[in-house]
PDB file of C-alpha atoms in Angstrom:
ATOM      1  CA  UNK A   1       0.000   0.000   0.000  1.00  0.00           C
ATOM      2  CA  UNK A   2       1.321   3.408  -0.962  1.00  0.00           C
ATOM      3  CA  UNK A   3       1.464   5.801   1.976  1.00  0.00           C
ATOM      4  CA  UNK A   4       1.060   9.522   1.371  1.00  0.00           C
ATOM      5  CA  UNK A   5       2.712  11.867   3.852  1.00  0.00           C
ATOM      6  CA  UNK A   6       1.658  15.489   3.798  1.00  0.00           C
ATOM      7  CA  UNK A   7       3.666  18.352   5.205  1.00  0.00           C
ATOM      8  CA  UNK A   8       3.499  20.536   7.071  1.00  0.00           C
ATOM      9  CA  UNK A   9       0.710  19.407   9.353  1.00  0.00           C
ATOM     10  CA  UNK A  10      -0.385  23.002   9.837  1.00  0.00           C
ATOM     11  CA  UNK A  11       0.455  26.064   7.796  1.00  0.00           C
ATOM     12  CA  UNK A  12      -0.140  29.479   9.380  1.00  0.00           C
ATOM     13  CA  UNK A  13      -0.292  32.215   6.765  1.00  0.00           C
ATOM     14  CA  UNK A  14      -1.869  35.613   6.254  1.00  0.00           C
ATOM     15  CA  UNK A  15      -4.335  36.450   3.479  1.00  0.00           C
ATOM     16  CA  UNK A  16      -2.508  37.261   0.269  1.00  0.00           C
ATOM     17  CA  UNK A  17       0.444  35.028   1.083  1.00  0.00           C
ATOM     18  CA  UNK A  18       1.513  32.023  -0.954  1.00  0.00           C
ATOM     19  CA  UNK A  19       0.818  28.535   0.404  1.00  0.00           C
ATOM     20  CA  UNK A  20       2.921  25.552  -0.588  1.00  0.00           C
ATOM     21  CA  UNK A  21       1.664  22.141   0.508  1.00  0.00           C
ATOM     22  CA  UNK A  22       3.662  18.954   0.040  1.00  0.00           C
ATOM     23  CA  UNK A  23       2.537  15.371  -0.542  1.00  0.00           C
ATOM     24  CA  UNK A  24       5.211  12.688  -0.557  1.00  0.00           C
ATOM     25  CA  UNK A  25       4.503   9.087  -1.566  1.00  0.00           C
ATOM     26  CA  UNK A  26       6.228   5.989  -0.199  1.00  0.00           C
ATOM     27  CA  UNK A  27       6.510   4.677  -3.787  1.00  0.00           C
ATOM     28  CA  UNK A  28       6.254   6.259  -7.186  1.00  0.00           C
ATOM     29  CA  UNK A  29       2.718   7.355  -8.094  1.00  0.00           C
ATOM     30  CA  UNK A  30       1.420   7.881 -11.594  1.00  0.00           C
ATOM     31  CA  UNK A  31       0.578  11.550 -12.032  1.00  0.00           C
ATOM     32  CA  UNK A  32      -2.676  10.465 -13.657  1.00  0.00           C
ATOM     33  CA  UNK A  33      -3.889   9.226 -10.293  1.00  0.00           C
ATOM     34  CA  UNK A  34      -2.838  12.058  -7.965  1.00  0.00           C
ATOM     35  CA  UNK A  35      -5.546  14.424  -6.727  1.00  0.00           C
ATOM     36  CA  UNK A  36      -5.972  17.203  -4.185  1.00  0.00           C
ATOM     37  CA  UNK A  37      -9.090  18.047  -2.166  1.00  0.00           C
ATOM     38  CA  UNK A  38     -10.146  20.913   0.060  1.00  0.00           C
ATOM     39  CA  UNK A  39     -12.342  20.328   3.090  1.00  0.00           C
ATOM     40  CA  UNK A  40     -13.867  23.041   5.219  1.00  0.00           C
ATOM     41  CA  UNK A  41     -15.195  22.333   8.684  1.00  0.00           C
ATOM     42  CA  UNK A  42     -18.499  20.464   8.594  1.00  0.00           C
ATOM     43  CA  UNK A  43     -18.461  20.120   4.829  1.00  0.00           C
ATOM     44  CA  UNK A  44     -17.738  17.376   2.346  1.00  0.00           C
ATOM     45  CA  UNK A  45     -14.408  17.428   0.519  1.00  0.00           C
ATOM     46  CA  UNK A  46     -14.199  19.337  -2.766  1.00  0.00           C
ATOM     47  CA  UNK A  47     -12.018  18.237  -5.663  1.00  0.00           C
ATOM     48  CA  UNK A  48      -9.398  20.862  -6.545  1.00  0.00           C
ATOM     49  CA  UNK A  49      -6.803  19.131  -8.703  1.00  0.00           C
ATOM     50  CA  UNK A  50      -6.771  15.836 -10.609  1.00  0.00           C
ATOM     51  CA  UNK A  51      -4.049  14.270 -12.699  1.00  0.00           C
ATOM     52  CA  UNK A  52      -1.539  16.074 -10.457  1.00  0.00           C
ATOM     53  CA  UNK A  53      -1.935  19.402 -12.254  1.00  0.00           C
ATOM     54  CA  UNK A  54      -5.390  19.779 -13.834  1.00  0.00           C
ATOM     55  CA  UNK A  55      -7.831  22.070 -12.075  1.00  0.00           C
ATOM     56  CA  UNK A  56     -11.316  20.706 -11.522  1.00  0.00           C
ATOM     57  CA  UNK A  57     -14.318  22.561 -12.881  1.00  0.00           C
ATOM     58  CA  UNK A  58     -14.845  25.929 -11.223  1.00  0.00           C
ATOM     59  CA  UNK A  59     -11.568  25.956  -9.286  1.00  0.00           C
ATOM     60  CA  UNK A  60      -9.843  29.371  -9.331  1.00  0.00           C
ATOM     61  CA  UNK A  61      -6.493  29.609 -11.061  1.00  0.00           C
ATOM     62  CA  UNK A  62      -4.750  30.609  -7.830  1.00  0.00           C
ATOM     63  CA  UNK A  63      -4.758  26.848  -7.126  1.00  0.00           C
ATOM     64  CA  UNK A  64      -2.127  24.844  -8.970  1.00  0.00           C
ATOM     65  CA  UNK A  65      -0.690  21.375  -8.702  1.00  0.00           C
ATOM     66  CA  UNK A  66       2.677  20.035  -9.741  1.00  0.00           C
ATOM     67  CA  UNK A  67       5.071  17.182  -9.216  1.00  0.00           C
ATOM     68  CA  UNK A  68       5.773  13.649 -10.299  1.00  0.00           C
ATOM     69  CA  UNK A  69       7.039  10.331  -9.005  1.00  0.00           C
ATOM     70  CA  UNK A  70       6.997  10.576  -5.232  1.00  0.00           C
ATOM     71  CA  UNK A  71       6.805  14.347  -4.695  1.00  0.00           C
ATOM     72  CA  UNK A  72       3.755  16.452  -5.391  1.00  0.00           C
ATOM     73  CA  UNK A  73       2.861  20.016  -4.477  1.00  0.00           C
ATOM     74  CA  UNK A  74      -0.312  22.055  -4.178  1.00  0.00           C
ATOM     75  CA  UNK A  75       0.268  25.786  -4.404  1.00  0.00           C
ATOM     76  CA  UNK A  76      -2.197  28.520  -3.560  1.00  0.00           C
ATOM     77  CA  UNK A  77      -0.683  31.641  -5.087  1.00  0.00           C
ATOM     78  CA  UNK A  78      -2.478  34.238  -2.927  1.00  0.00           C
ATOM     79  CA  UNK A  79      -4.580  33.079  -0.023  1.00  0.00           C
ATOM     80  CA  UNK A  80      -8.154  34.286   0.066  1.00  0.00           C
ATOM     81  CA  UNK A  81     -10.260  34.151   3.256  1.00  0.00           C
ATOM     82  CA  UNK A  82     -12.250  31.229   1.845  1.00  0.00           C
ATOM     83  CA  UNK A  83      -9.083  29.139   1.316  1.00  0.00           C
ATOM     84  CA  UNK A  84      -8.520  28.434   4.995  1.00  0.00           C
ATOM     85  CA  UNK A  85      -9.303  24.746   5.256  1.00  0.00           C
ATOM     86  CA  UNK A  86      -7.766  21.276   5.390  1.00  0.00           C
ATOM     87  CA  UNK A  87      -6.216  19.933   2.197  1.00  0.00           C
ATOM     88  CA  UNK A  88      -5.782  16.259   1.332  1.00  0.00           C
ATOM     89  CA  UNK A  89      -3.833  14.548  -1.403  1.00  0.00           C
ATOM     90  CA  UNK A  90      -5.067  11.215  -2.777  1.00  0.00           C
ATOM     91  CA  UNK A  91      -3.586   8.528  -4.990  1.00  0.00           C
ATOM     92  CA  UNK A  92      -4.750   5.353  -6.726  1.00  0.00           C
ATOM     93  CA  UNK A  93      -2.601   2.269  -7.185  1.00  0.00           C
ATOM     94  CA  UNK A  94      -3.820  -1.087  -8.537  1.00  0.00           C
ATOM     95  CA  UNK A  95      -7.101  -1.435  -6.649  1.00  0.00           C
ATOM     96  CA  UNK A  96      -6.633   0.881  -3.732  1.00  0.00           C
ATOM     97  CA  UNK A  97      -7.046   4.583  -3.096  1.00  0.00           C
ATOM     98  CA  UNK A  98      -5.239   6.246  -0.223  1.00  0.00           C
ATOM     99  CA  UNK A  99      -5.337   9.746   1.229  1.00  0.00           C
ATOM    100  CA  UNK A 100      -2.680  11.748   2.969  1.00  0.00           C
ATOM    101  CA  UNK A 101      -3.346  12.771   6.562  1.00  0.00           C
ATOM    102  CA  UNK A 102      -4.072  16.366   5.571  1.00  0.00           C
ATOM    103  CA  UNK A 103      -2.554  19.826   5.903  1.00  0.00           C
ATOM    104  CA  UNK A 104      -4.491  22.497   7.744  1.00  0.00           C
ATOM    105  CA  UNK A 105      -4.097  26.013   6.405  1.00  0.00           C
ATOM    106  CA  UNK A 106      -4.949  28.472   9.159  1.00  0.00           C
ATOM    107  CA  UNK A 107      -5.000  32.223   9.473  1.00  0.00           C
ATOM    108  CA  UNK A 108      -1.857  33.691  10.972  1.00  0.00           C
TER     109      UNK A 108
ATOM    110  CA  UNK B   1     -27.046  19.831 -10.868  1.00  0.00           C
ATOM    111  CA  UNK B   2     -25.283  16.745  -9.576  1.00  0.00           C
ATOM    112  CA  UNK B   3     -26.556  15.690  -6.169  1.00  0.00           C
ATOM    113  CA  UNK B   4     -25.643  12.793  -3.928  1.00  0.00           C
ATOM    114  CA  UNK B   5     -27.676  12.271  -0.763  1.00  0.00           C
ATOM    115  CA  UNK B   6     -26.669   9.661   1.781  1.00  0.00           C
ATOM    116  CA  UNK B   7     -29.053   8.133   4.292  1.00  0.00           C
ATOM    117  CA  UNK B   8     -29.249   5.216   6.693  1.00  0.00           C
ATOM    118  CA  UNK B   9     -26.768   6.301   9.328  1.00  0.00           C
ATOM    119  CA  UNK B  10     -27.462   6.134  13.029  1.00  0.00           C
ATOM    120  CA  UNK B  11     -26.525   4.502  16.311  1.00  0.00           C
ATOM    121  CA  UNK B  12     -25.808   0.781  16.258  1.00  0.00           C
ATOM    122  CA  UNK B  13     -24.357  -1.603  18.817  1.00  0.00           C
ATOM    123  CA  UNK B  14     -21.000  -3.301  18.287  1.00  0.00           C
ATOM    124  CA  UNK B  15     -21.482  -6.391  16.155  1.00  0.00           C
ATOM    125  CA  UNK B  16     -24.583  -4.945  14.552  1.00  0.00           C
ATOM    126  CA  UNK B  17     -25.413  -4.122  10.958  1.00  0.00           C
ATOM    127  CA  UNK B  18     -26.458  -1.061   9.019  1.00  0.00           C
ATOM    128  CA  UNK B  19     -27.221  -0.353   5.373  1.00  0.00           C
ATOM    129  CA  UNK B  20     -26.331   3.018   3.918  1.00  0.00           C
ATOM    130  CA  UNK B  21     -27.908   4.394   0.779  1.00  0.00           C
ATOM    131  CA  UNK B  22     -26.821   7.132  -1.590  1.00  0.00           C
ATOM    132  CA  UNK B  23     -29.446   8.616  -3.897  1.00  0.00           C
ATOM    133  CA  UNK B  24     -28.045  10.227  -7.017  1.00  0.00           C
ATOM    134  CA  UNK B  25     -29.535  12.837  -9.313  1.00  0.00           C
ATOM    135  CA  UNK B  26     -28.492  15.315 -11.983  1.00  0.00           C
ATOM    136  CA  UNK B  27     -26.327  12.943 -14.016  1.00  0.00           C
ATOM    137  CA  UNK B  28     -26.491   9.590 -15.799  1.00  0.00           C
ATOM    138  CA  UNK B  29     -25.789   7.412 -12.781  1.00  0.00           C
ATOM    139  CA  UNK B  30     -25.388   4.216 -14.780  1.00  0.00           C
ATOM    140  CA  UNK B  31     -22.310   5.608 -16.570  1.00  0.00           C
ATOM    141  CA  UNK B  32     -20.259   6.442 -13.505  1.00  0.00           C
ATOM    142  CA  UNK B  33     -18.277   4.413 -11.020  1.00  0.00           C
ATOM    143  CA  UNK B  34     -18.940   5.260  -7.380  1.00  0.00           C
ATOM    144  CA  UNK B  35     -17.146   5.105  -4.060  1.00  0.00           C
ATOM    145  CA  UNK B  36     -17.663   5.161  -0.314  1.00  0.00           C
ATOM    146  CA  UNK B  37     -15.280   7.196   1.840  1.00  0.00           C
ATOM    147  CA  UNK B  38     -15.457   7.752   5.581  1.00  0.00           C
ATOM    148  CA  UNK B  39     -14.080  10.200   8.097  1.00  0.00           C
ATOM    149  CA  UNK B  40     -13.833   9.389  11.790  1.00  0.00           C
ATOM    150  CA  UNK B  41     -14.448  12.334  14.143  1.00  0.00           C
ATOM    151  CA  UNK B  42     -11.517  14.730  13.968  1.00  0.00           C
ATOM    152  CA  UNK B  43      -9.608  12.452  11.593  1.00  0.00           C
ATOM    153  CA  UNK B  44      -8.718  12.307   7.921  1.00  0.00           C
ATOM    154  CA  UNK B  45     -10.379  10.683   4.934  1.00  0.00           C
ATOM    155  CA  UNK B  46     -10.374   6.926   4.420  1.00  0.00           C
ATOM    156  CA  UNK B  47     -11.460   5.347   1.121  1.00  0.00           C
ATOM    157  CA  UNK B  48     -13.557   2.235   1.720  1.00  0.00           C
ATOM    158  CA  UNK B  49     -14.949   0.796  -1.480  1.00  0.00           C
ATOM    159  CA  UNK B  50     -15.361   1.250  -5.241  1.00  0.00           C
ATOM    160  CA  UNK B  51     -17.913  -0.113  -7.669  1.00  0.00           C
ATOM    161  CA  UNK B  52     -17.779   0.286 -11.425  1.00  0.00           C
ATOM    162  CA  UNK B  53     -20.732   1.517 -13.446  1.00  0.00           C
ATOM    163  CA  UNK B  54     -22.012  -1.967 -14.241  1.00  0.00           C
ATOM    164  CA  UNK B  55     -20.891  -3.538 -10.942  1.00  0.00           C
ATOM    165  CA  UNK B  56     -18.296  -5.685 -12.713  1.00  0.00           C
ATOM    166  CA  UNK B  57     -15.368  -4.233 -10.740  1.00  0.00           C
ATOM    167  CA  UNK B  58     -15.544  -3.963  -6.970  1.00  0.00           C
ATOM    168  CA  UNK B  59     -12.717  -3.070  -4.605  1.00  0.00           C
ATOM    169  CA  UNK B  60     -12.475  -2.768  -0.834  1.00  0.00           C
ATOM    170  CA  UNK B  61     -10.026  -1.363   1.653  1.00  0.00           C
ATOM    171  CA  UNK B  62      -8.498  -4.031   3.883  1.00  0.00           C
ATOM    172  CA  UNK B  63     -10.123  -2.411   6.927  1.00  0.00           C
ATOM    173  CA  UNK B  64     -13.623  -3.351   5.723  1.00  0.00           C
ATOM    174  CA  UNK B  65     -13.044  -6.344   3.444  1.00  0.00           C
ATOM    175  CA  UNK B  66     -15.285  -9.233   4.448  1.00  0.00           C
ATOM    176  CA  UNK B  67     -17.526  -7.019   6.598  1.00  0.00           C
ATOM    177  CA  UNK B  68     -18.833  -4.368   4.175  1.00  0.00           C
ATOM    178  CA  UNK B  69     -20.511  -4.935   0.812  1.00  0.00           C
ATOM    179  CA  UNK B  70     -20.946  -2.273  -1.837  1.00  0.00           C
ATOM    180  CA  UNK B  71     -23.723  -2.526  -4.398  1.00  0.00           C
ATOM    181  CA  UNK B  72     -25.745  -0.354  -6.728  1.00  0.00           C
ATOM    182  CA  UNK B  73     -29.086  -0.361  -8.470  1.00  0.00           C
ATOM    183  CA  UNK B  74     -28.865   1.649 -11.670  1.00  0.00           C
ATOM    184  CA  UNK B  75     -32.606   1.439 -12.179  1.00  0.00           C
ATOM    185  CA  UNK B  76     -33.175   3.020  -8.768  1.00  0.00           C
ATOM    186  CA  UNK B  77     -30.240   5.422  -9.262  1.00  0.00           C
ATOM    187  CA  UNK B  78     -28.819   4.412  -5.925  1.00  0.00           C
ATOM    188  CA  UNK B  79     -25.617   3.213  -4.314  1.00  0.00           C
ATOM    189  CA  UNK B  80     -25.512   1.101  -1.172  1.00  0.00           C
ATOM    190  CA  UNK B  81     -23.128   0.013   1.549  1.00  0.00           C
ATOM    191  CA  UNK B  82     -24.093  -2.955   3.679  1.00  0.00           C
ATOM    192  CA  UNK B  83     -22.073  -2.860   6.877  1.00  0.00           C
ATOM    193  CA  UNK B  84     -21.910  -5.943   9.109  1.00  0.00           C
ATOM    194  CA  UNK B  85     -19.954  -6.827  12.249  1.00  0.00           C
ATOM    195  CA  UNK B  86     -19.616  -3.164  13.098  1.00  0.00           C
ATOM    196  CA  UNK B  87     -16.925  -2.032  15.514  1.00  0.00           C
ATOM    197  CA  UNK B  88     -16.385   1.110  17.548  1.00  0.00           C
ATOM    198  CA  UNK B  89     -13.659   2.128  15.109  1.00  0.00           C
ATOM    199  CA  UNK B  90     -16.227   2.221  12.295  1.00  0.00           C
ATOM    200  CA  UNK B  91     -17.743   5.317  13.888  1.00  0.00           C
ATOM    201  CA  UNK B  92     -17.482   8.003  11.232  1.00  0.00           C
ATOM    202  CA  UNK B  93     -19.232  10.173   8.697  1.00  0.00           C
ATOM    203  CA  UNK B  94     -19.756   8.102   5.565  1.00  0.00           C
ATOM    204  CA  UNK B  95     -19.665   9.823   2.187  1.00  0.00           C
ATOM    205  CA  UNK B  96     -20.558   8.558  -1.249  1.00  0.00           C
ATOM    206  CA  UNK B  97     -18.485  10.055  -4.045  1.00  0.00           C
ATOM    207  CA  UNK B  98     -18.573   9.919  -7.818  1.00  0.00           C
ATOM    208  CA  UNK B  99     -15.633   9.137 -10.062  1.00  0.00           C
ATOM    209  CA  UNK B 100     -14.757  12.118 -12.244  1.00  0.00           C
ATOM    210  CA  UNK B 101     -14.315  10.063 -15.405  1.00  0.00           C
ATOM    211  CA  UNK B 102     -16.476   7.408 -16.995  1.00  0.00           C
ATOM    212  CA  UNK B 103     -13.416   5.927 -18.671  1.00  0.00           C
ATOM    213  CA  UNK B 104     -10.576   5.795 -16.152  1.00  0.00           C
ATOM    214  CA  UNK B 105     -10.426   3.475 -13.153  1.00  0.00           C
ATOM    215  CA  UNK B 106      -8.622   5.313 -10.396  1.00  0.00           C
ATOM    216  CA  UNK B 107      -9.747   8.800 -11.298  1.00  0.00           C
ATOM    217  CA  UNK B 108     -10.452  11.457  -8.708  1.00  0.00           C
ATOM    218  CA  UNK B 109     -13.807  11.930  -6.981  1.00  0.00           C
ATOM    219  CA  UNK B 110     -15.533  15.001  -8.339  1.00  0.00           C
ATOM    220  CA  UNK B 111     -18.824  15.046  -6.455  1.00  0.00           C
ATOM    221  CA  UNK B 112     -19.481  14.098  -2.864  1.00  0.00           C
ATOM    222  CA  UNK B 113     -22.588  13.797  -0.770  1.00  0.00           C
ATOM    223  CA  UNK B 114     -22.896  15.606   2.562  1.00  0.00           C
ATOM    224  CA  UNK B 115     -22.395  12.401   4.474  1.00  0.00           C
ATOM    225  CA  UNK B 116     -24.306  10.322   6.998  1.00  0.00           C
ATOM    226  CA  UNK B 117     -23.075   9.708  10.540  1.00  0.00           C
ATOM    227  CA  UNK B 118     -22.642   6.182  11.825  1.00  0.00           C
ATOM    228  CA  UNK B 119     -22.017   5.695  15.531  1.00  0.00           C
ATOM    229  CA  UNK B 120     -21.085   2.258  16.844  1.00  0.00           C
ATOM    230  CA  UNK B 121     -21.525   2.164  20.588  1.00  0.00           C
ATOM    231  CA  UNK B 122     -23.202   0.157  23.308  1.00  0.00           C
TER     232      UNK B 122
END
């Protein structure tokens, strides 16, 4: 089973700052199967990025994904008030999906 | 508008059973693979099970294999999760989620329901 480790656990930033979230896999992951989600308190997750770098429908262009192999990154270019949330990466391998443990982006 | 609405959650004793349902609308349900994902209180997301559009491919996480059964009824536009031999550690919000693509196994989940809470306690 591929384990995804996200860092940092918590990111404290001010509105307008750049957020860089990391997702590291225990084995190489196909970029096709790497996704990022945003989850706000009390809400269901929302798909942000699929295929490592493609934005889902309706996602603002301040969100971008990059990476390959075992290292993937979600970048939020300028934090808006509505971006404070928990972010999860997800991967698929063979017949199993796994999620990272999440990174919380909080207001500094 | 795509909508997924889960139901069937509640309080159940350890060792008991529960059947969750997910009613879909706003898209051609029979074309899409579906998933169940759960989230224990204060914890992260855990994928549980996948079913392809025609039910020919079914996958489970090791944590629920042999205890949970995923199924779907395309005529009733519904997804199900039969949960048996429930344990305290199964306490969580259970979400159904749609695969983004109709073509690619392993794609991301583009629509999620709001979830239904399952509490396993005596």
